[in-house]
CSV table of C-alpha atoms in Angstrom, one decimal:
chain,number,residue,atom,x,y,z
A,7,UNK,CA,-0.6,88.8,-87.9
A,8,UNK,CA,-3.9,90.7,-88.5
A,9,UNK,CA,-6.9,90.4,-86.6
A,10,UNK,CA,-9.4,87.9,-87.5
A,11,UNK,CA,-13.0,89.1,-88.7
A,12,UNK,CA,-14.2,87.3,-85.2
A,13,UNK,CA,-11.4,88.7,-82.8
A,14,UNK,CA,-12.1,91.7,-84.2
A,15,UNK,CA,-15.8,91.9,-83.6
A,16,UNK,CA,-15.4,90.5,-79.9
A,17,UNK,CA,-13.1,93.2,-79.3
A,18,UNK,CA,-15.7,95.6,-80.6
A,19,UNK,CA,-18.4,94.1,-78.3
A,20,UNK,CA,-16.5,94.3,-75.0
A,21,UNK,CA,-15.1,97.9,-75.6
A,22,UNK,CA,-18.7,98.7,-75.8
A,23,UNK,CA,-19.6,96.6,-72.8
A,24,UNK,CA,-16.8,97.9,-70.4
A,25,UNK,CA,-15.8,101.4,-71.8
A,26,UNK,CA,-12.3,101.0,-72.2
A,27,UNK,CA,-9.6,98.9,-74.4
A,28,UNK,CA,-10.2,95.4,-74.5
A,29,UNK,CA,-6.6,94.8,-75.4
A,30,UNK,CA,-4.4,96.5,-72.4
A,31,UNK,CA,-4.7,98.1,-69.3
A,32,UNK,CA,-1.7,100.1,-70.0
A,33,UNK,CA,-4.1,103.3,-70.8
A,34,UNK,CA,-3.7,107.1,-70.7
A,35,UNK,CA,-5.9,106.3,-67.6
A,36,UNK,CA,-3.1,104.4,-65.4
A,37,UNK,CA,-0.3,106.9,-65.6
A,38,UNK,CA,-1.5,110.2,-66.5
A,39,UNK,CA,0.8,110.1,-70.5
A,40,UNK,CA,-0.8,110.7,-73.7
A,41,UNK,CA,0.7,107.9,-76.0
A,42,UNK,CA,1.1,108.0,-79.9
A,43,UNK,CA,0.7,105.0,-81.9
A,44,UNK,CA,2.3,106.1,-85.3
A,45,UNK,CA,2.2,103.8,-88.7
A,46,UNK,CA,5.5,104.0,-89.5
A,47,UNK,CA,8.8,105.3,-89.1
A,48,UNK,CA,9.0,109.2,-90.6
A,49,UNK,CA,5.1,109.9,-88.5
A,50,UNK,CA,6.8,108.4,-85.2
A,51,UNK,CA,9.4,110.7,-85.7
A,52,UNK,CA,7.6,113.7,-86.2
A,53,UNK,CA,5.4,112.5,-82.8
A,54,UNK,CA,8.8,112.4,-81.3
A,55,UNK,CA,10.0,115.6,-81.9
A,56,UNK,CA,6.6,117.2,-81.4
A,57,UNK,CA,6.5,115.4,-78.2
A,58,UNK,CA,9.6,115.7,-76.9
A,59,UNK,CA,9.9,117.1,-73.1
A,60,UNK,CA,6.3,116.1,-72.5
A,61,UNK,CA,6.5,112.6,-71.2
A,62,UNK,CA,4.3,111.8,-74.0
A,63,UNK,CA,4.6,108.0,-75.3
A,64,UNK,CA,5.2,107.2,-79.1
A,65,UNK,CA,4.6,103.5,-79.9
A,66,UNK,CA,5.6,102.6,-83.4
A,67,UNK,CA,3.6,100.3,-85.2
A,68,UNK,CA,5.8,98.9,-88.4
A,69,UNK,CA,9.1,97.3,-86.3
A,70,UNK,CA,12.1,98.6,-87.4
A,71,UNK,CA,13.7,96.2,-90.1
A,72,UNK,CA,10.2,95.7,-91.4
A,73,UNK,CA,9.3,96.6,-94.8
A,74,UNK,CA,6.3,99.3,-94.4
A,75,UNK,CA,4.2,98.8,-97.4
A,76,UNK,CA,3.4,95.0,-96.0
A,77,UNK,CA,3.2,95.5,-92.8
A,78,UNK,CA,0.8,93.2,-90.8
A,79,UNK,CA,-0.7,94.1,-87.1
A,80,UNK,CA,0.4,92.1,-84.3
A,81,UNK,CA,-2.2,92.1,-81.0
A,82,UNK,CA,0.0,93.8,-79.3
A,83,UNK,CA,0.3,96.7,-82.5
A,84,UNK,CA,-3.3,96.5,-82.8
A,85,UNK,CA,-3.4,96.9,-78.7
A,86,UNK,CA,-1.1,100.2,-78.7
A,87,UNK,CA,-3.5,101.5,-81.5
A,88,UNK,CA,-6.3,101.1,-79.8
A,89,UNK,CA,-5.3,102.7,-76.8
A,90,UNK,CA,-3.7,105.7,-78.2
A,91,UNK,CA,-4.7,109.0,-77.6
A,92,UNK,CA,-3.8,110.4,-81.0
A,93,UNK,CA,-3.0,107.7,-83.8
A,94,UNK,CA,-0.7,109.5,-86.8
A,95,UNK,CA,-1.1,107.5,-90.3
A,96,UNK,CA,-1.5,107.9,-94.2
A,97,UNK,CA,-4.4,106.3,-95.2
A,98,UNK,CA,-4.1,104.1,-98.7
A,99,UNK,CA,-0.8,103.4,-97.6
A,100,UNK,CA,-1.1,100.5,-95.3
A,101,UNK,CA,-4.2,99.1,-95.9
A,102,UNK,CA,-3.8,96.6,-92.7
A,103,UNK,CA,-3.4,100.3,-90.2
A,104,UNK,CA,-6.6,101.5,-92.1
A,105,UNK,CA,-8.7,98.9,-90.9
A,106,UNK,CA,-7.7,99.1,-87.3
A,107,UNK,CA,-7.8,102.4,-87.6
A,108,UNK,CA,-11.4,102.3,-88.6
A,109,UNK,CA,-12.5,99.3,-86.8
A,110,UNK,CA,-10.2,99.7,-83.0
A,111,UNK,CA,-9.0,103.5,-82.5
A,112,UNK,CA,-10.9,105.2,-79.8
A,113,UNK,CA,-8.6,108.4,-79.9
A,114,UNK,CA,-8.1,111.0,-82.1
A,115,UNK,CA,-6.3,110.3,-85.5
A,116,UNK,CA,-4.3,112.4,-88.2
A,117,UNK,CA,-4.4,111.2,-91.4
A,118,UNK,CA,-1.2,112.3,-93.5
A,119,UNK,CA,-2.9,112.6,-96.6
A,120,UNK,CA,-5.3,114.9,-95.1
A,121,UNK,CA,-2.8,117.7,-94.2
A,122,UNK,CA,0.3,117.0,-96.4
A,123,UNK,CA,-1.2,117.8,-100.0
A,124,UNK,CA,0.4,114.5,-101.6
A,125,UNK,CA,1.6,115.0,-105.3
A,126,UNK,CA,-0.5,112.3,-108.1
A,127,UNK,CA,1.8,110.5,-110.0
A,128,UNK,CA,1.4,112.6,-113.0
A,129,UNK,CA,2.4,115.9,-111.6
A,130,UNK,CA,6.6,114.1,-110.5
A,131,UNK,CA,6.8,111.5,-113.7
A,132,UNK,CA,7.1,111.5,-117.2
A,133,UNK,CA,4.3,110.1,-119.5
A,134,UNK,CA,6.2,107.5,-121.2
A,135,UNK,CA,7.7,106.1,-117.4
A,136,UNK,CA,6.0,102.7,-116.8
A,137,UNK,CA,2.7,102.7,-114.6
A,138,UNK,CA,2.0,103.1,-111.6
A,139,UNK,CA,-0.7,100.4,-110.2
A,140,UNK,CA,-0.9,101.5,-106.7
A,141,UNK,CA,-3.3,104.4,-106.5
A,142,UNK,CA,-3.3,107.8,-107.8
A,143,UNK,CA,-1.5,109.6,-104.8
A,144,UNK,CA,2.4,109.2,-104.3
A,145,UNK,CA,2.8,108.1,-100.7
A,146,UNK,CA,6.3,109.1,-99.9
A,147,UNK,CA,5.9,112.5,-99.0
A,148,UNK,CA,8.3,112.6,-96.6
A,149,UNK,CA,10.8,113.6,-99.0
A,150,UNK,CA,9.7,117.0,-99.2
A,151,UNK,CA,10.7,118.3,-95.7
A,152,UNK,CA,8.5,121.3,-96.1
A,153,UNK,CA,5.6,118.9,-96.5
A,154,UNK,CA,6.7,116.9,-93.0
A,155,UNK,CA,6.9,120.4,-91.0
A,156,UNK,CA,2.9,120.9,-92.2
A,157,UNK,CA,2.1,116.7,-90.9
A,158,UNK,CA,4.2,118.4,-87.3
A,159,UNK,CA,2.0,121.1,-86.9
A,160,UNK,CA,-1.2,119.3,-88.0
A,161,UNK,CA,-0.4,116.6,-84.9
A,162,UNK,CA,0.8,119.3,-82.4
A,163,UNK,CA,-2.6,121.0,-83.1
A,164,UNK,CA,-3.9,117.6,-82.4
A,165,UNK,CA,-2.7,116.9,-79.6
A,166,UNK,CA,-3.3,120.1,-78.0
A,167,UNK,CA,-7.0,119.4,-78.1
A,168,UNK,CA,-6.1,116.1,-76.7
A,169,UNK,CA,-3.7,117.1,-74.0
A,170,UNK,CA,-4.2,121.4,-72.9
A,171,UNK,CA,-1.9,121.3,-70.4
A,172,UNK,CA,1.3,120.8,-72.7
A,173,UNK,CA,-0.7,122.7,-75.7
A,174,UNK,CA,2.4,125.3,-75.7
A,175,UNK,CA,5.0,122.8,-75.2
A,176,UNK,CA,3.9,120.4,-78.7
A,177,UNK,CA,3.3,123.6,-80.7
A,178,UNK,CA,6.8,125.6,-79.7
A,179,UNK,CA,8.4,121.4,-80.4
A,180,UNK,CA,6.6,121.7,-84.2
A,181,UNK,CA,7.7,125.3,-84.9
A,182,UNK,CA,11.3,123.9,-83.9
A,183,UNK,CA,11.0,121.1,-86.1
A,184,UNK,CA,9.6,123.0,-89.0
A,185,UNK,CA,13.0,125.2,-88.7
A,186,UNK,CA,15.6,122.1,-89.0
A,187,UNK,CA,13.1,120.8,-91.8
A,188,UNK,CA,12.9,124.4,-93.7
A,189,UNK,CA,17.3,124.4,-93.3
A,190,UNK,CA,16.8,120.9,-94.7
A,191,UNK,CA,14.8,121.8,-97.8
A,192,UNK,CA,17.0,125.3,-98.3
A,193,UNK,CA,20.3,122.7,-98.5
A,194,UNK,CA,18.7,120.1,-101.1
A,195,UNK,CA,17.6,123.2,-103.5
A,196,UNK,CA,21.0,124.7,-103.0
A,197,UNK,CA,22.9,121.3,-102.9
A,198,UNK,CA,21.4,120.4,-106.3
A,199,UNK,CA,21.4,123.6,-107.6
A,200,UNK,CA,24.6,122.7,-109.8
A,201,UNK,CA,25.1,119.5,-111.4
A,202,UNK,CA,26.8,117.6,-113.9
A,203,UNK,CA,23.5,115.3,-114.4
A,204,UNK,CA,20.3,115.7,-112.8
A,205,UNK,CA,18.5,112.0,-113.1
A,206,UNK,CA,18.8,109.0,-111.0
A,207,UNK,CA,17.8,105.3,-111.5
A,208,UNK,CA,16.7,104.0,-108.4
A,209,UNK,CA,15.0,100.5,-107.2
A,210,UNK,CA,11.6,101.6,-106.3
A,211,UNK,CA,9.8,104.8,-106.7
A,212,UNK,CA,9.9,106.3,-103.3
A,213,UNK,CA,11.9,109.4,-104.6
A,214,UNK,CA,9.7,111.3,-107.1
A,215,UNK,CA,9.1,114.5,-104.0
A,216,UNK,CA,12.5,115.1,-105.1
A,217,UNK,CA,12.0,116.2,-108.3
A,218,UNK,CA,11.0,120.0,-107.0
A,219,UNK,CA,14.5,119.6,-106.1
A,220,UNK,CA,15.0,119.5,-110.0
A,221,UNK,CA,15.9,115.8,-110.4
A,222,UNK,CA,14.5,113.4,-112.6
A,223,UNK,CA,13.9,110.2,-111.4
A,224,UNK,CA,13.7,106.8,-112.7
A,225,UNK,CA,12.7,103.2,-110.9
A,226,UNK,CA,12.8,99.6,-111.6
A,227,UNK,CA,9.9,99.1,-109.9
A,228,UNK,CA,6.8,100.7,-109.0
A,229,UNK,CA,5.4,101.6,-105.6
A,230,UNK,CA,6.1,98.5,-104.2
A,231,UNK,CA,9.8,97.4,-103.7
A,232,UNK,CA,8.9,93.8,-104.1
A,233,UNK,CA,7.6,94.0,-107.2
A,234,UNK,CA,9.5,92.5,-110.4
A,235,UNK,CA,10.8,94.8,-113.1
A,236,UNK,CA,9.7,94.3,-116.5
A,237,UNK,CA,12.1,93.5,-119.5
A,238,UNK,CA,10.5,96.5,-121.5
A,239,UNK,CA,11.1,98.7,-118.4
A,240,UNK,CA,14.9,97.6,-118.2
A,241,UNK,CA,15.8,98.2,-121.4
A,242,UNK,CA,14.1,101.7,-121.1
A,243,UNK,CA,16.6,102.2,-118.4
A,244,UNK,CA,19.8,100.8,-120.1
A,245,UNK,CA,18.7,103.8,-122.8
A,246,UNK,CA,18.0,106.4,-120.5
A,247,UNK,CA,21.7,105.5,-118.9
A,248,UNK,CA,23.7,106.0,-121.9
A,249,UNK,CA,21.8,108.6,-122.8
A,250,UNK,CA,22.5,110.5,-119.6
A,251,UNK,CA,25.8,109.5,-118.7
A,252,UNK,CA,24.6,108.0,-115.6
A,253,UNK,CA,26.9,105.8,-113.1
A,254,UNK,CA,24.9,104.9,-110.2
A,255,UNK,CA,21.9,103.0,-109.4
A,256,UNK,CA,20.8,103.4,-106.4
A,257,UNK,CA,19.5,100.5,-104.3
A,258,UNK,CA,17.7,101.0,-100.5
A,259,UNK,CA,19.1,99.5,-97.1
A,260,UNK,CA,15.5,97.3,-96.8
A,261,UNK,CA,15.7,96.0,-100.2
A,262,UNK,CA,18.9,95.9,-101.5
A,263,UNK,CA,18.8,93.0,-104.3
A,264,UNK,CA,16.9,94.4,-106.8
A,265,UNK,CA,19.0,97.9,-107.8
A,266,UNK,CA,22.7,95.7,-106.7
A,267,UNK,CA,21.9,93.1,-109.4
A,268,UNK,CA,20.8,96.2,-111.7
A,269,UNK,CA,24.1,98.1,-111.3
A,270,UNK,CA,25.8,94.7,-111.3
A,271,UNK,CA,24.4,93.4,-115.1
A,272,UNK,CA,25.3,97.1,-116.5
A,273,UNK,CA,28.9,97.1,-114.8
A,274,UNK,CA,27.7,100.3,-113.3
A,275,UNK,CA,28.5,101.9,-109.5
A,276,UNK,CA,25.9,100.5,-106.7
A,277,UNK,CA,24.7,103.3,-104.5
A,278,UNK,CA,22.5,103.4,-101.2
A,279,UNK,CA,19.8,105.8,-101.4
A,280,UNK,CA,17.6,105.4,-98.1
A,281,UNK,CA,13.7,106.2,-98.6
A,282,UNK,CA,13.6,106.8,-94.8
A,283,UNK,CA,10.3,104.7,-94.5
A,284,UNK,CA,12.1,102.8,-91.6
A,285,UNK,CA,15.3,102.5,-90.2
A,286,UNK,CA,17.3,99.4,-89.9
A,287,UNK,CA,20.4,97.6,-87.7
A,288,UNK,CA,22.7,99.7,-89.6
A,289,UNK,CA,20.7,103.0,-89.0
A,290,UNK,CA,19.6,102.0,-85.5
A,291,UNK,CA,21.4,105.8,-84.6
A,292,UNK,CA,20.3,107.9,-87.4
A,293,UNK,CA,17.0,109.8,-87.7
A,294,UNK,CA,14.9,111.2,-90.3
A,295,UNK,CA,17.0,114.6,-90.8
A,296,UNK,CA,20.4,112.4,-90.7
A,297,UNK,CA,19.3,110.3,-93.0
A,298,UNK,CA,18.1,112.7,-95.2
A,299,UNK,CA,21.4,114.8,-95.0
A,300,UNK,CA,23.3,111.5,-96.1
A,301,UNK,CA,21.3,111.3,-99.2
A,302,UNK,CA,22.0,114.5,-100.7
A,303,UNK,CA,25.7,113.9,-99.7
A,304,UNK,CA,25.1,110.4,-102.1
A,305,UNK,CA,23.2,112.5,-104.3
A,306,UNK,CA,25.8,115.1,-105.4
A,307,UNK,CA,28.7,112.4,-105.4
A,308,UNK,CA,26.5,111.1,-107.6
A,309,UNK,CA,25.9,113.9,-110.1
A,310,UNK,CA,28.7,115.8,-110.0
A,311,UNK,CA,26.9,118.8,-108.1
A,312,UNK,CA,29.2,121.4,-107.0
């Protein structure tokens, strides 16, 4: 539930009128702990790591089970925004964060798309692959691990403005992290190096960071997993699969229908590719780097990389 227009302005008024949140008491003030309030699943984890051993707080604002691209604010969300010491986003992304953002945060913030260098459309997908109605900038940059070690060092930077005393700590945690995320990168170049096909059809276009990796990739959708394909678009695919030899399309753990009843209609192999934009039941025990490890394991069973 978003904020009304009203709530919002009273909540503007007595922050003003008291100097502190309006929406908790649970500050940095009462226990001494920076807290984090990150948008979504891969930022919280890079607060995590770049936090860990601090007693730093990281309160994540999209639930997990909860589709990202629609997420809606609660109080309560709205409340850990607002009274975070550093709030980690990607503007243009979640339009419902940007307001509060703009309108509640009393912290310091890192916008993503500020320090990660996000690809347009046009540099990761062909001319002739349907449009893309959802801005200019591809938002999944997470894909590219390289790109998440420069978001780590960005909020470790951050955050040692905000908090001196464990300045050392949160920058020796990113350089740590930018490690596991540079082996990360090294095994996807070297994982894909060698394959029998190198394009994959996927739900929705959350994948096109891997195409450095040298993969072309393909969506039924757009940006926006609840979107409905086209029939022109379909039968582009059904083309682009016999021309390639493909066998898998690849659906996501938080919306499986659409690429299931894809691979279903074509009698072709259903695969799970996650976008890691949030994890689920099933993935309650993975993390961003686990995840990503499973999908180039899917990936080269896939292709036939050796």
């Amino acid at each position: 539930m978003r904020l009304s227009s009203g709530l919002v302005a009273l909540s503007s008024l007595a922050l003003l009128a008291s100097g502190c949140s309006a929406f908790s008491d649970d500050t940095k003030g009462d226990d001494g702990k920076v807290s984090v309030a990150a948008a979504f699943y891969p930022l919280a984890y890079v607060a995590e790591r770049v936090t860990e051993g601090t007693g730093a707080r990281v309160d994540l604002l999209t639930q997990p089970g909860t589709e990202p691209h629609d997420l809606e604010l609660t109080i309560k969300e709205t409340a850990d925004l607002a009274d975070a010491d550093l709030v980690v986003y990607e503007s243009g992304f979640q339009p419902a964060v940007d307001d509060a953002v703009e309108q509640n945060a009393t912290g310091a913030t890192v916008d993503a798309t500020k320090v990660v260098d996000p690809l347009p459309f046009e540099e990761h997908a062909d001319e002739e692959e349907h449009d893309h109605d959802h801005g200019d900038l591809d938002p999944h940059f997470w894909q590219d691990p390289l790109r998440v070690a420069d978001l780590a060092d960005a909020v470790a930077d951050e955050l040692a403005g905000v908090d001196a005393d464990h300045a050392d700590a949160y920058r020796e945690n990113a350089a740590a992290l930018r490690a596991d995320l540079t082996t990360l990168d090294e095994s996807y170049a070297a994982g894909l190096a060698d394959c029998d096909r190198d394009t994959i059809v996927v739900s929705h276009d959350a994948f096109g960071y891997l195409e450095k990796y040298g993969l072309h990739v393909a969506s039924i959708v757009g940006l926006s997993p609840d979107a409905e394909p086209t029939g022109a678009v379909l039968g582009e695919l059904q083309d682009l699969i016999k021309t390639e030899g493909i066998t898998t399309v690849f659906s996501e753990p938080l919306k499986p229908a659409l690429g299931a009843s894809f691979a279903d209609d074509l009698g072709l192999t259903n695969g799970v590719l996650d976008p890691v934009e949030g994890l689920t039941d099933a993935t309650a025990d993975e993390d961003y780097l686990s995840l990503m490890k499973t999908n180039l394991a899917t990936l080269r069973s896939a292709n036939g990389c050796r």
